[in-house]
Coordinates of C-alpha atoms and ligand atoms in Angstrom, one line a residue:
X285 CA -82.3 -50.5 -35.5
X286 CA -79.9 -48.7 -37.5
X287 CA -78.1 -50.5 -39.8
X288 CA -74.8 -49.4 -41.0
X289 CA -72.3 -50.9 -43.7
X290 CA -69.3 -51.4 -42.2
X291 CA -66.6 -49.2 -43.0
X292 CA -64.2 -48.1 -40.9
X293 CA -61.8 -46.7 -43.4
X294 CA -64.0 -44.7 -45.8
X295 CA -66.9 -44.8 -48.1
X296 CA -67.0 -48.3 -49.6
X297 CA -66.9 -49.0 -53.3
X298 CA -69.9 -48.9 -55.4
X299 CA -70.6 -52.2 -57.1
X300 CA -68.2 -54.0 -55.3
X301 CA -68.0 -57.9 -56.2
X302 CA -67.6 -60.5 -54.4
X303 CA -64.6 -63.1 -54.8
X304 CA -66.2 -66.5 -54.4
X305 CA -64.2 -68.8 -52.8
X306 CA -62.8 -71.4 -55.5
X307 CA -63.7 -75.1 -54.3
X308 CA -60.9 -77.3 -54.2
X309 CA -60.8 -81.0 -54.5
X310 CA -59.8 -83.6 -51.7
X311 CA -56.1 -83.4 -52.4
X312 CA -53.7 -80.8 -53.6
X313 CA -51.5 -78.3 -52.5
X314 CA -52.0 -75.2 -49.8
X315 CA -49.4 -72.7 -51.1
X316 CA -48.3 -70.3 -48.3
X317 CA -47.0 -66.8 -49.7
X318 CA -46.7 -63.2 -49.2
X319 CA -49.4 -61.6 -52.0
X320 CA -50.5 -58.4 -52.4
X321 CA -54.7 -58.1 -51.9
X322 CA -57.7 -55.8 -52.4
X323 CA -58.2 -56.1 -48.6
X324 CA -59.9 -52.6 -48.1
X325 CA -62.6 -51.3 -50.5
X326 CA -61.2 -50.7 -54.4
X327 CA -60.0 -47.0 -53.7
X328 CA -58.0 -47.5 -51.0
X329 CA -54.2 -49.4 -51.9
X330 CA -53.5 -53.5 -52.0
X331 CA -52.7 -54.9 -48.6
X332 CA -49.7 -56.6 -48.2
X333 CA -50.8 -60.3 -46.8
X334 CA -49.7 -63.6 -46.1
X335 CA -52.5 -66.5 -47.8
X336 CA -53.2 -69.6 -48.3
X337 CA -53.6 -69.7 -52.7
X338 CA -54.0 -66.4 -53.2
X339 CA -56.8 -64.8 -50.8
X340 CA -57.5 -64.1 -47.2
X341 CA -59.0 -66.4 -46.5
X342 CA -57.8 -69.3 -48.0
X343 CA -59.4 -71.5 -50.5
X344 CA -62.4 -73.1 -48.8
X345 CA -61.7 -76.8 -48.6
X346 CA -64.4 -78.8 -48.7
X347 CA -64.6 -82.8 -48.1
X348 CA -67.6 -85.2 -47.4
X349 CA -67.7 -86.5 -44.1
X350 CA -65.6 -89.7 -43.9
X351 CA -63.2 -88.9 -46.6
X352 CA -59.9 -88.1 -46.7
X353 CA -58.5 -84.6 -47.0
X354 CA -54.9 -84.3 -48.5
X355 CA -52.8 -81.4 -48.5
X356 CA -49.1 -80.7 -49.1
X357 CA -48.3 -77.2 -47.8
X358 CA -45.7 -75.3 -49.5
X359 CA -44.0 -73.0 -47.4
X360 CA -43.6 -69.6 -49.2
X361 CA -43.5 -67.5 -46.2
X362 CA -40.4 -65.8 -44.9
X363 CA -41.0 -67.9 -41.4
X364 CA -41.7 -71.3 -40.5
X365 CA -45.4 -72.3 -40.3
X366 CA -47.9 -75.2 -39.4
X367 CA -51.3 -75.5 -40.6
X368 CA -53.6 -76.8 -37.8
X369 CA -57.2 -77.7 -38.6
X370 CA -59.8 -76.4 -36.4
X371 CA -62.1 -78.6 -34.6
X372 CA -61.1 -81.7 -36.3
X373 CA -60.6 -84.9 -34.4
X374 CA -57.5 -86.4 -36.1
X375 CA -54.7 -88.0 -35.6
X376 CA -52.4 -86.3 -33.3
X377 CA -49.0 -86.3 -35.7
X378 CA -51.7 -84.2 -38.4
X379 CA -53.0 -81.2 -35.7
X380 CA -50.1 -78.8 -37.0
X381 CA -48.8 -77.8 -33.4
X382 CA -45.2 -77.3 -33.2
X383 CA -42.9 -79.1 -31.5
X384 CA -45.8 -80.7 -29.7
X385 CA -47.1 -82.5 -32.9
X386 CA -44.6 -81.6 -35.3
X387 CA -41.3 -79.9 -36.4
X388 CA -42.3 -76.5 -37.9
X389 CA -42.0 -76.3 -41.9
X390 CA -39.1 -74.1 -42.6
X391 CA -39.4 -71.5 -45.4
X392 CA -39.1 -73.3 -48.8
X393 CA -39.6 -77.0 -47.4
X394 CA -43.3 -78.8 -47.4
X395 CA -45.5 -80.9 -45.2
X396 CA -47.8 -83.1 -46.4
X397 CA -51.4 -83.3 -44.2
X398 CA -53.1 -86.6 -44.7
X399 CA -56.3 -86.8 -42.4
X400 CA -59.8 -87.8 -42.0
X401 CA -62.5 -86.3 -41.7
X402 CA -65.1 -88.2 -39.6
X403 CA -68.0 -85.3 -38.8
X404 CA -69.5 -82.8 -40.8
X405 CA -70.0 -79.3 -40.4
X406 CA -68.1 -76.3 -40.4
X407 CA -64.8 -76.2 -39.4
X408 CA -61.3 -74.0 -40.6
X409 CA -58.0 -74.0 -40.9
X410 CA -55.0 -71.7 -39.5
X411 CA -51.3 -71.1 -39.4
X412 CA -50.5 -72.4 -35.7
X413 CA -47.0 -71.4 -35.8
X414 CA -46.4 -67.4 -34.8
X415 CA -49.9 -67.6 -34.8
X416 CA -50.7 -64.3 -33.8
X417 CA -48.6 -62.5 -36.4
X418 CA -49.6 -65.4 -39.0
X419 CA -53.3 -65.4 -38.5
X420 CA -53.7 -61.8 -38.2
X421 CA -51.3 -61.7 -41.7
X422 CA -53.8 -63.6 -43.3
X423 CA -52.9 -67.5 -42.8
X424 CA -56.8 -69.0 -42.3
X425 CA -59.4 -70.6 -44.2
X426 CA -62.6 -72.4 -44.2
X427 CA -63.0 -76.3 -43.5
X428 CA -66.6 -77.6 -44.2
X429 CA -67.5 -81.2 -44.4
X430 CA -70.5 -82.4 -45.7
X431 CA -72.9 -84.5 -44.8
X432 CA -73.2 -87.9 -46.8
X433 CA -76.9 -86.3 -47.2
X434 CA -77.1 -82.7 -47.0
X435 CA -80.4 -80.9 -45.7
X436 CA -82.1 -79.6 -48.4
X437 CA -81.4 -75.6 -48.6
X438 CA -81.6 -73.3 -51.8
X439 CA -78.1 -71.8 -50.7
X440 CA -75.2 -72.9 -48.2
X441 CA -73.0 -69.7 -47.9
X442 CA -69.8 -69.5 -45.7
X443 CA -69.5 -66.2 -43.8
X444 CA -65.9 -66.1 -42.5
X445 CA -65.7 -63.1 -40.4
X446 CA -62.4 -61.4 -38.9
X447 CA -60.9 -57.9 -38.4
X448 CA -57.6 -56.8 -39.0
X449 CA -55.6 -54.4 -37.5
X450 CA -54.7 -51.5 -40.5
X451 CA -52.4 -48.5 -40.9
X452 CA -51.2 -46.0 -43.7
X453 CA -53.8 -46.8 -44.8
X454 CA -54.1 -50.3 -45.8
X455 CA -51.0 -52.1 -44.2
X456 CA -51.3 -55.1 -42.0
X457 CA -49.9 -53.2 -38.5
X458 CA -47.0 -55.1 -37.3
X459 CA -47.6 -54.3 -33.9
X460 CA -47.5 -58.1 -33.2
X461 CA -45.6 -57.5 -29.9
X462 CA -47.8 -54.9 -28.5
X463 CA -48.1 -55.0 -24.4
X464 CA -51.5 -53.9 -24.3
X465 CA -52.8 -55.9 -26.5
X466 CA -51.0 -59.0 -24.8
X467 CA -52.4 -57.7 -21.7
X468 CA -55.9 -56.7 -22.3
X469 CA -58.5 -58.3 -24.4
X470 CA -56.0 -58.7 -27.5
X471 CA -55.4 -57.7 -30.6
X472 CA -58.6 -56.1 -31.9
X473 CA -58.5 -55.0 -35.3
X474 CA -60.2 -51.7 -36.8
X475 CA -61.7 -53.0 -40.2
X476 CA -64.0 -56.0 -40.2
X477 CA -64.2 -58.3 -43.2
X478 CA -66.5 -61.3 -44.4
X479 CA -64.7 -63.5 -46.8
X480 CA -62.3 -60.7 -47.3
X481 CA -64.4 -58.0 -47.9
X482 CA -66.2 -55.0 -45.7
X483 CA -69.1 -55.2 -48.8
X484 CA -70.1 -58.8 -48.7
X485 CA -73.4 -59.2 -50.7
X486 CA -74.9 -61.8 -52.1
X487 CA -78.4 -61.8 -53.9
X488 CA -81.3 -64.1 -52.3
X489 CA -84.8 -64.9 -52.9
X490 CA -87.8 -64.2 -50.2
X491 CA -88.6 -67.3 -48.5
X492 CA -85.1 -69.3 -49.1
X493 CA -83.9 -71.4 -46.6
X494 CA -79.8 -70.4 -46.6
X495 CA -77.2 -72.5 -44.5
X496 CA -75.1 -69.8 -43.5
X497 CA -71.7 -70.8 -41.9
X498 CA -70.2 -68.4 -39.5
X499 CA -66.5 -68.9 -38.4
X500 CA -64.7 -66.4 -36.3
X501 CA -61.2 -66.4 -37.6
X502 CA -60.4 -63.1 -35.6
X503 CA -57.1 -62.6 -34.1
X504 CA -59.4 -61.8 -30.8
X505 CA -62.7 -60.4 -31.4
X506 CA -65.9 -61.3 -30.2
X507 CA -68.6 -60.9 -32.5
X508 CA -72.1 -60.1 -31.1
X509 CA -74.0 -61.3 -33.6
X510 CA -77.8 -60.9 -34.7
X511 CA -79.9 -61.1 -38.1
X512 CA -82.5 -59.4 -39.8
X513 CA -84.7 -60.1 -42.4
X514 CA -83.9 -63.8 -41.7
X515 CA -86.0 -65.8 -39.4
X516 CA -84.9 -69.5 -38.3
X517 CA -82.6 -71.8 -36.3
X518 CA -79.1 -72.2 -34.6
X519 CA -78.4 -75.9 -36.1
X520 CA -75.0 -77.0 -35.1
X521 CA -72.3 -74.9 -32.6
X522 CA -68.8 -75.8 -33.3
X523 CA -69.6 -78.3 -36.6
X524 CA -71.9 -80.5 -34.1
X525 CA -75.6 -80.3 -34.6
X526 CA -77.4 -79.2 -31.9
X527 CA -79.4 -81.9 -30.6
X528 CA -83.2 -79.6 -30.9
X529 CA -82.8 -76.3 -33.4
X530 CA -82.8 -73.5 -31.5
X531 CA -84.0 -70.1 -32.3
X532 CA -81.5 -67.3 -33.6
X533 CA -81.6 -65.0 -30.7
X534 CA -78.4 -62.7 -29.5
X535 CA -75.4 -65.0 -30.4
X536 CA -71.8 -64.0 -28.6
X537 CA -69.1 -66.0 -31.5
X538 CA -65.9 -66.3 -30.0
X539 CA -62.6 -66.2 -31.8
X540 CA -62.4 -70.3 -33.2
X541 CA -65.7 -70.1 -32.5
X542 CA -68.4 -71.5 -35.4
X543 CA -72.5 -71.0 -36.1
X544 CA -74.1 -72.9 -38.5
X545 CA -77.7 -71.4 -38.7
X546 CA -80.5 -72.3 -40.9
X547 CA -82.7 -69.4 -41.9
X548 CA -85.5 -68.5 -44.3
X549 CA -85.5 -65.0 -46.2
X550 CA -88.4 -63.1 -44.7
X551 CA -87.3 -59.4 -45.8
X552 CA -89.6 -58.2 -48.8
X553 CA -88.3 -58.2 -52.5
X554 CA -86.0 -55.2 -53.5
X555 CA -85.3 -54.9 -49.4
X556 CA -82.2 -56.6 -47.5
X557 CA -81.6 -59.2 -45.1
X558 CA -78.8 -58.8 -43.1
X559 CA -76.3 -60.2 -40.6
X560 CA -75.5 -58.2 -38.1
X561 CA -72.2 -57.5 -35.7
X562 CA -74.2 -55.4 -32.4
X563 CA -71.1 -53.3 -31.8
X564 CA -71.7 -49.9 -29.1
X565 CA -75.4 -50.5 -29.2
X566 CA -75.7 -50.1 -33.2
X567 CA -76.0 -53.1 -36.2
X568 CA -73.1 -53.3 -38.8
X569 CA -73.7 -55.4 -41.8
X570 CA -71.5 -58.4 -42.1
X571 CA -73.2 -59.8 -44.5
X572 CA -76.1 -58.0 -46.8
X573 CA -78.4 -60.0 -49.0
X574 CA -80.7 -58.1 -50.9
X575 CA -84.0 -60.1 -52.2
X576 CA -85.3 -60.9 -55.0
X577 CA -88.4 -62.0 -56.1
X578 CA -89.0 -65.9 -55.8
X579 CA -90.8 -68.4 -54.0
X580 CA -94.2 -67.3 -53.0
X581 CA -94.5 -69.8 -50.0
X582 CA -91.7 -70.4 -46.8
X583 CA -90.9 -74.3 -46.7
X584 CA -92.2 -76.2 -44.0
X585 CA -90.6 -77.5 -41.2
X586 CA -86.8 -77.8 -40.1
X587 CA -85.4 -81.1 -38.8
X588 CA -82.5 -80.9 -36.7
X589 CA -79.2 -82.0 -38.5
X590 CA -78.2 -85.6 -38.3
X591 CA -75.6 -86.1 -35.0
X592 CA -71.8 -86.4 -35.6
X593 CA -70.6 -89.9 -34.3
X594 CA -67.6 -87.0 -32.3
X595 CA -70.8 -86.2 -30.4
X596 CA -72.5 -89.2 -29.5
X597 CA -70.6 -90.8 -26.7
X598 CA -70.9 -88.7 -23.5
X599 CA -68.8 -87.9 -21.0
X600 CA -68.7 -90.4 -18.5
X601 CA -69.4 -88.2 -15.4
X602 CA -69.8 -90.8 -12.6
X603 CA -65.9 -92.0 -13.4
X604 CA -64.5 -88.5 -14.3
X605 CA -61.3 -86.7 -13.1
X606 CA -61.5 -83.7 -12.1
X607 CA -58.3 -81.3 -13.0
X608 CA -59.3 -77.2 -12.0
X609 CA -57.8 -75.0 -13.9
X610 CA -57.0 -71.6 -12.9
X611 CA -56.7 -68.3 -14.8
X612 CA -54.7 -65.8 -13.8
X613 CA -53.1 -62.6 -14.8
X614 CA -53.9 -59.3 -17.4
X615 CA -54.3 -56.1 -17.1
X616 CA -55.8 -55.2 -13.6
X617 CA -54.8 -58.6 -11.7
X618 CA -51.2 -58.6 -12.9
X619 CA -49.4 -61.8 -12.4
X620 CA -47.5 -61.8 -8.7
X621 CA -45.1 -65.4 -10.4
X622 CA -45.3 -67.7 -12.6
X623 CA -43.3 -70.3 -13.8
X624 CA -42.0 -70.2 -17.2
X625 CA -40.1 -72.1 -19.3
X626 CA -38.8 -73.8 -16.0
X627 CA -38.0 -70.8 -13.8
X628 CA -40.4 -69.1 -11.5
X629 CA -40.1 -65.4 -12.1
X630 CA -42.2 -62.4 -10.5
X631 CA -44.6 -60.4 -13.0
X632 CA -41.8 -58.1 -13.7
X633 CA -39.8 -60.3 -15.3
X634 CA -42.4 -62.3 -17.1
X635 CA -43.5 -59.0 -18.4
X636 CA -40.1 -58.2 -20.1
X637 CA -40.5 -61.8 -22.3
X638 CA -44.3 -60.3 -22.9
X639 CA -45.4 -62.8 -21.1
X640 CA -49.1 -61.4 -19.1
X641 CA -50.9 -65.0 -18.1
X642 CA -50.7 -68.4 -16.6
X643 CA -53.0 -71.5 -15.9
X644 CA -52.0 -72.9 -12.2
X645 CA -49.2 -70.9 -12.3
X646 CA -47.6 -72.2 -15.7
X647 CA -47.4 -69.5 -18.2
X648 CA -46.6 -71.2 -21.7
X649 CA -47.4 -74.4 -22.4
X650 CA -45.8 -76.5 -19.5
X651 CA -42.9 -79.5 -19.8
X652 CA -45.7 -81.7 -18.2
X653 CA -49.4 -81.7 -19.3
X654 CA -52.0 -80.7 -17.4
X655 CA -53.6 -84.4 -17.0
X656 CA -52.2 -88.0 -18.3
X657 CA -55.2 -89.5 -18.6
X658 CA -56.3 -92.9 -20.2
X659 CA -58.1 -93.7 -23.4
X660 CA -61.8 -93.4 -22.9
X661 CA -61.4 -91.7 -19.5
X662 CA -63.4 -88.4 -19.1
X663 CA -61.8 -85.5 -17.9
X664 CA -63.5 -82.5 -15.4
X665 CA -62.1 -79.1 -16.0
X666 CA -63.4 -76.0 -14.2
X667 CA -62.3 -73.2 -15.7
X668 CA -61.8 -70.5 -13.0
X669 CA -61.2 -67.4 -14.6
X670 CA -59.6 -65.0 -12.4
X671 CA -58.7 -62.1 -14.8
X672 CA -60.9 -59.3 -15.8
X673 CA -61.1 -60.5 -19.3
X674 CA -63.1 -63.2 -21.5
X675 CA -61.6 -66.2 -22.8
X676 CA -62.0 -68.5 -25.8
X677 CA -60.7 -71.8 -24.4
X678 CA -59.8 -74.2 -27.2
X679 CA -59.1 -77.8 -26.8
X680 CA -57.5 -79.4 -29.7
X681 CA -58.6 -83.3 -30.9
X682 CA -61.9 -83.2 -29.3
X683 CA -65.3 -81.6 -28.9
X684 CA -66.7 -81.7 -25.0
X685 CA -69.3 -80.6 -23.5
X686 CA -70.3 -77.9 -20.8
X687 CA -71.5 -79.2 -17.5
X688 CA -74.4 -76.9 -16.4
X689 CA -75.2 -75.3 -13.2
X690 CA -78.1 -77.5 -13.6
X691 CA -76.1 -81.3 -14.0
X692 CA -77.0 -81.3 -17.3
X693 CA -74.7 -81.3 -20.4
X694 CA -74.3 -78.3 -22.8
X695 CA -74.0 -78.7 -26.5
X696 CA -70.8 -80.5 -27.7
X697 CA -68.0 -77.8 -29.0
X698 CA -64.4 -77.1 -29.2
X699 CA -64.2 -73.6 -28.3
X700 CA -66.0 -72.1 -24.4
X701 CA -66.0 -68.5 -24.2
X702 CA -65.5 -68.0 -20.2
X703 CA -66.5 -64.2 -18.9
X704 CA -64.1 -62.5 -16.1
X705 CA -64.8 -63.8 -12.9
X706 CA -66.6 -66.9 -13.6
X707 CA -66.5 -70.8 -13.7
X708 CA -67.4 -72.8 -16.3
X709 CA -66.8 -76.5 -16.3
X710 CA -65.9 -78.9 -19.1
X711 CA -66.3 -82.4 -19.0
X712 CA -64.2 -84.4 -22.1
X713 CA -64.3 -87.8 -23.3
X714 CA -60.7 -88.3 -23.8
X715 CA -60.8 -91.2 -26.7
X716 CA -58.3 -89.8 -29.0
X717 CA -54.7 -90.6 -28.3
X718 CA -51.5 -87.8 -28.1
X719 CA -50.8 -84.9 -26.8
X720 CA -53.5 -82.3 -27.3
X721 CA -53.0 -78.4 -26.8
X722 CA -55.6 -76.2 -24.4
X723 CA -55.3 -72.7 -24.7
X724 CA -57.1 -69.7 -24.8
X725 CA -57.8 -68.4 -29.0
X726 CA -56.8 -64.9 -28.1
X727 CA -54.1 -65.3 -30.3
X728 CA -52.5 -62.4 -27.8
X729 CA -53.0 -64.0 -24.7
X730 CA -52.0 -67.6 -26.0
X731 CA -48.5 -65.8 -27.3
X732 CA -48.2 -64.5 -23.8
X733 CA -48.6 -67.1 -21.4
X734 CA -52.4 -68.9 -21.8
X735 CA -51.2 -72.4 -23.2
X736 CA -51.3 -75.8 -21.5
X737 CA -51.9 -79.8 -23.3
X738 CA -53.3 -82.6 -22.2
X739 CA -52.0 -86.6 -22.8
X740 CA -54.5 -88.4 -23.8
X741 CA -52.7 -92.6 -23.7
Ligands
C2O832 CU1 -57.8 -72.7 -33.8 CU2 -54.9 -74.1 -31.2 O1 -56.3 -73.4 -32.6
CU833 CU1 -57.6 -65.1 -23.4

């Protein structure tokens, strides 16, 4: 296969260094403000950006599993904001989603985020208020918990992958209200980054076993993903170890979506490994890792990471409720009604407020949830999607598990990518208390209509 560096702006810069992401203790302060960042390679202008610290992305925060992780976030920004954080099961009041959870933090006031963090693996954080102009500004960063005892690897590199949308020539496109995008697949962005950069490089040995962490923190992409020049194991989807490694094959990540893989070096010394986004039938290098001379031998086996306690209790499917969900609306199947902020309106009118989608005829999320369900209940949820585009459904406060075609359980994870015309069911063990948001991680489509909770008592 061909592989190209990724640049769709121009010729990337020679030499260019990577930032590495400073490591931050268990408490502090996330600062929230407008900065000015190398975004596109050195010879094209600053980009204009909103960040956590000073980068996109954000410091990555990292806590050992158990602790507690402590932030106070400033708010910089010329617009409210709420931090949420990404696949971890905490309290309700700490899950940063406004006016469900909380009151949004004005502009100069603070909030103070005081949670635990109870499994490891890789996780993130994002603005949740405006969230499609805030995340696609810059507002996300990696989460990653630790493992009391982490697997031995020579190197455990975060990869956190996104595109944004650019114009004249490096400015953040504030196109946030676009129809099409709100109707179609979202907004997609035309420059790719890895930790903030289209040149991410970082120098490996032959036979080294890497962690790498992939988090899609895209506005709306779906990466296709492959590698080359690395040979190993998918080891945990969504921060929760897979049960048996499996090996890297084609690997669809969806926006919230997380990888964690495992992987020796195999390319030859003075060559490159790579990771791959499979975009129109050609490789693009999200990550490069040229190799350097090392260990002679490949270590031996791989044992599968230790399970999260988030994934040990099952769905109880003998008991479960079953709630369908269904939906509708987009480009080519436009909505006929829907109810919205307590009035039915036809698609015509729901269009004018940019509003494109609905689940069972809600668009927005509704007055009333979608279940009420009690403590240690497990909840059924087919999703029928009856649009002609994919979906990355995201339930907040939990991790559940796919129920095959088969009976069987999928892996546990947070974030189900759902293909047009298909259904995929979910079954939850609802065990953590409050009022827990279910929408689709299109930032576009959850601003325009895809957005419903459930009440967990
Ligand atoms: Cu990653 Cu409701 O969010
Ligand atoms: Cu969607």
């Amino acid at each position: 296969m061909r592989i190209t560096r990724r640049s769709l702006l121009g010729t990337i810069a020679a030499g260019t260094v990577l930032p590495a992401f400073p490591l931050c203790a268990a408490t502090g302060e996330l600062r929230a403000s407008v900065r000015d960042v190398q975004l596109a390679p050195g010879n094209f202008p600053t980009t204009q950006m909103w960040v956590y610290g000073d980068t996109a992305p954000g410091p990555t925060i990292r806590a050992t599993q158990g602790a507690r992780v402590v932030r106070e976030v400033v708010n910089d920004l010329p617009q409210a904001t709420t931090v949420h954080w990404h696949g971890i099961r905490l309290e309700n009041a700490m899950d940063g989603v406004p006016d469900l959870t909380q009151d949004p933090i004005a502009p100069g006031e603070r909030f103070t985020y005081d949670f635990s963090v109870p499994d490891a693996g890789t996780y993130w954080y994002h603005s949740h208020f405006n969230a499609l102009e805030q995340v696609s500004r810059g507002l996300s960063g990696p989460l990653i918990v630790e493992e009391a005892e982490p697997p031995e690897v020579d190197d455990d590199i975060v990869l956190a992958l996104s595109d944004w949308r650019l114009v004249d020539p490096a400015a953040i496109s504030e196109d946030f209200g676009n129809r099409h995008d709100a109707s179609h697949a979202g907004r997609i962005g035309n420059f790719v980054t890895t930790n903030g950069t289209a040149a991410f490089s970082r120098s490996v040995k032959r036979n080294q076993r890497l962690r790498l962490r992939l988090i899609n923190m895209a506005p709306a992409r779906i990466f296709e993903l492959s590698v080359q020049g690395l040979s190993g194991w998918v080891a945990a989807i969504d921060g929760m170890p897979v049960e048996q490694l499996l090996p890297i094959g084609q690997m669809f990540l969806a926006p919230g979506g997380r990888i964690d893989l495992i992987a020796d070096v195999t390319a030859d010394v003075g060559q490159e490994a790579f990771l791959l986004e499979i975009f129109q039938g050609e490789g693009f290098a999200l990550a490069a890792f040229p190799v350097e001379k090392g260990g002679e031998k490949r270590r031996g086996a791989q044992a599968a990471l230790p399970l999260n306690p988030g994934q040990q209790a099952l769905p109880q499917m003998g008991e479960a409720r079953t709630v369908p969900l269904s939906m509708d609306g987009g480009a080519m199947r436009g909505l006929r009604e829907a109810t919205y902020q307590g009035e039915k309106l036809d698609g015509q009118a729901l269009a004018q407020q940019g509003i494109f989608w609905a689940f069972n005829g809600q668009a927005g999320a509704p007055p009333t949830p979608l279940a009420e369900i009690a403590r240690g209940e497990t909840l059924r949820i087919p999703l029928m999607n009856q649009t002609a585009f994919p979906h990355a459904m995201h339930l907040h406060g939990h991790h559940f598990r796919e129920v095959l075609p088969t009976g069987g359980l999928g892996p546990a994870r947070d974030t189900i990518l759902v293909d047009p015309g298909t259904v995929r069911e979910i079954a939850v063990l609802c065990d953590n208390p409050g009022d827990w948001l279910f929408h689709c991680h299109m930032l576009s489509h959850h601003a325009a209509g895809m957005a419903t909770w459930i009440k967990v008592l």
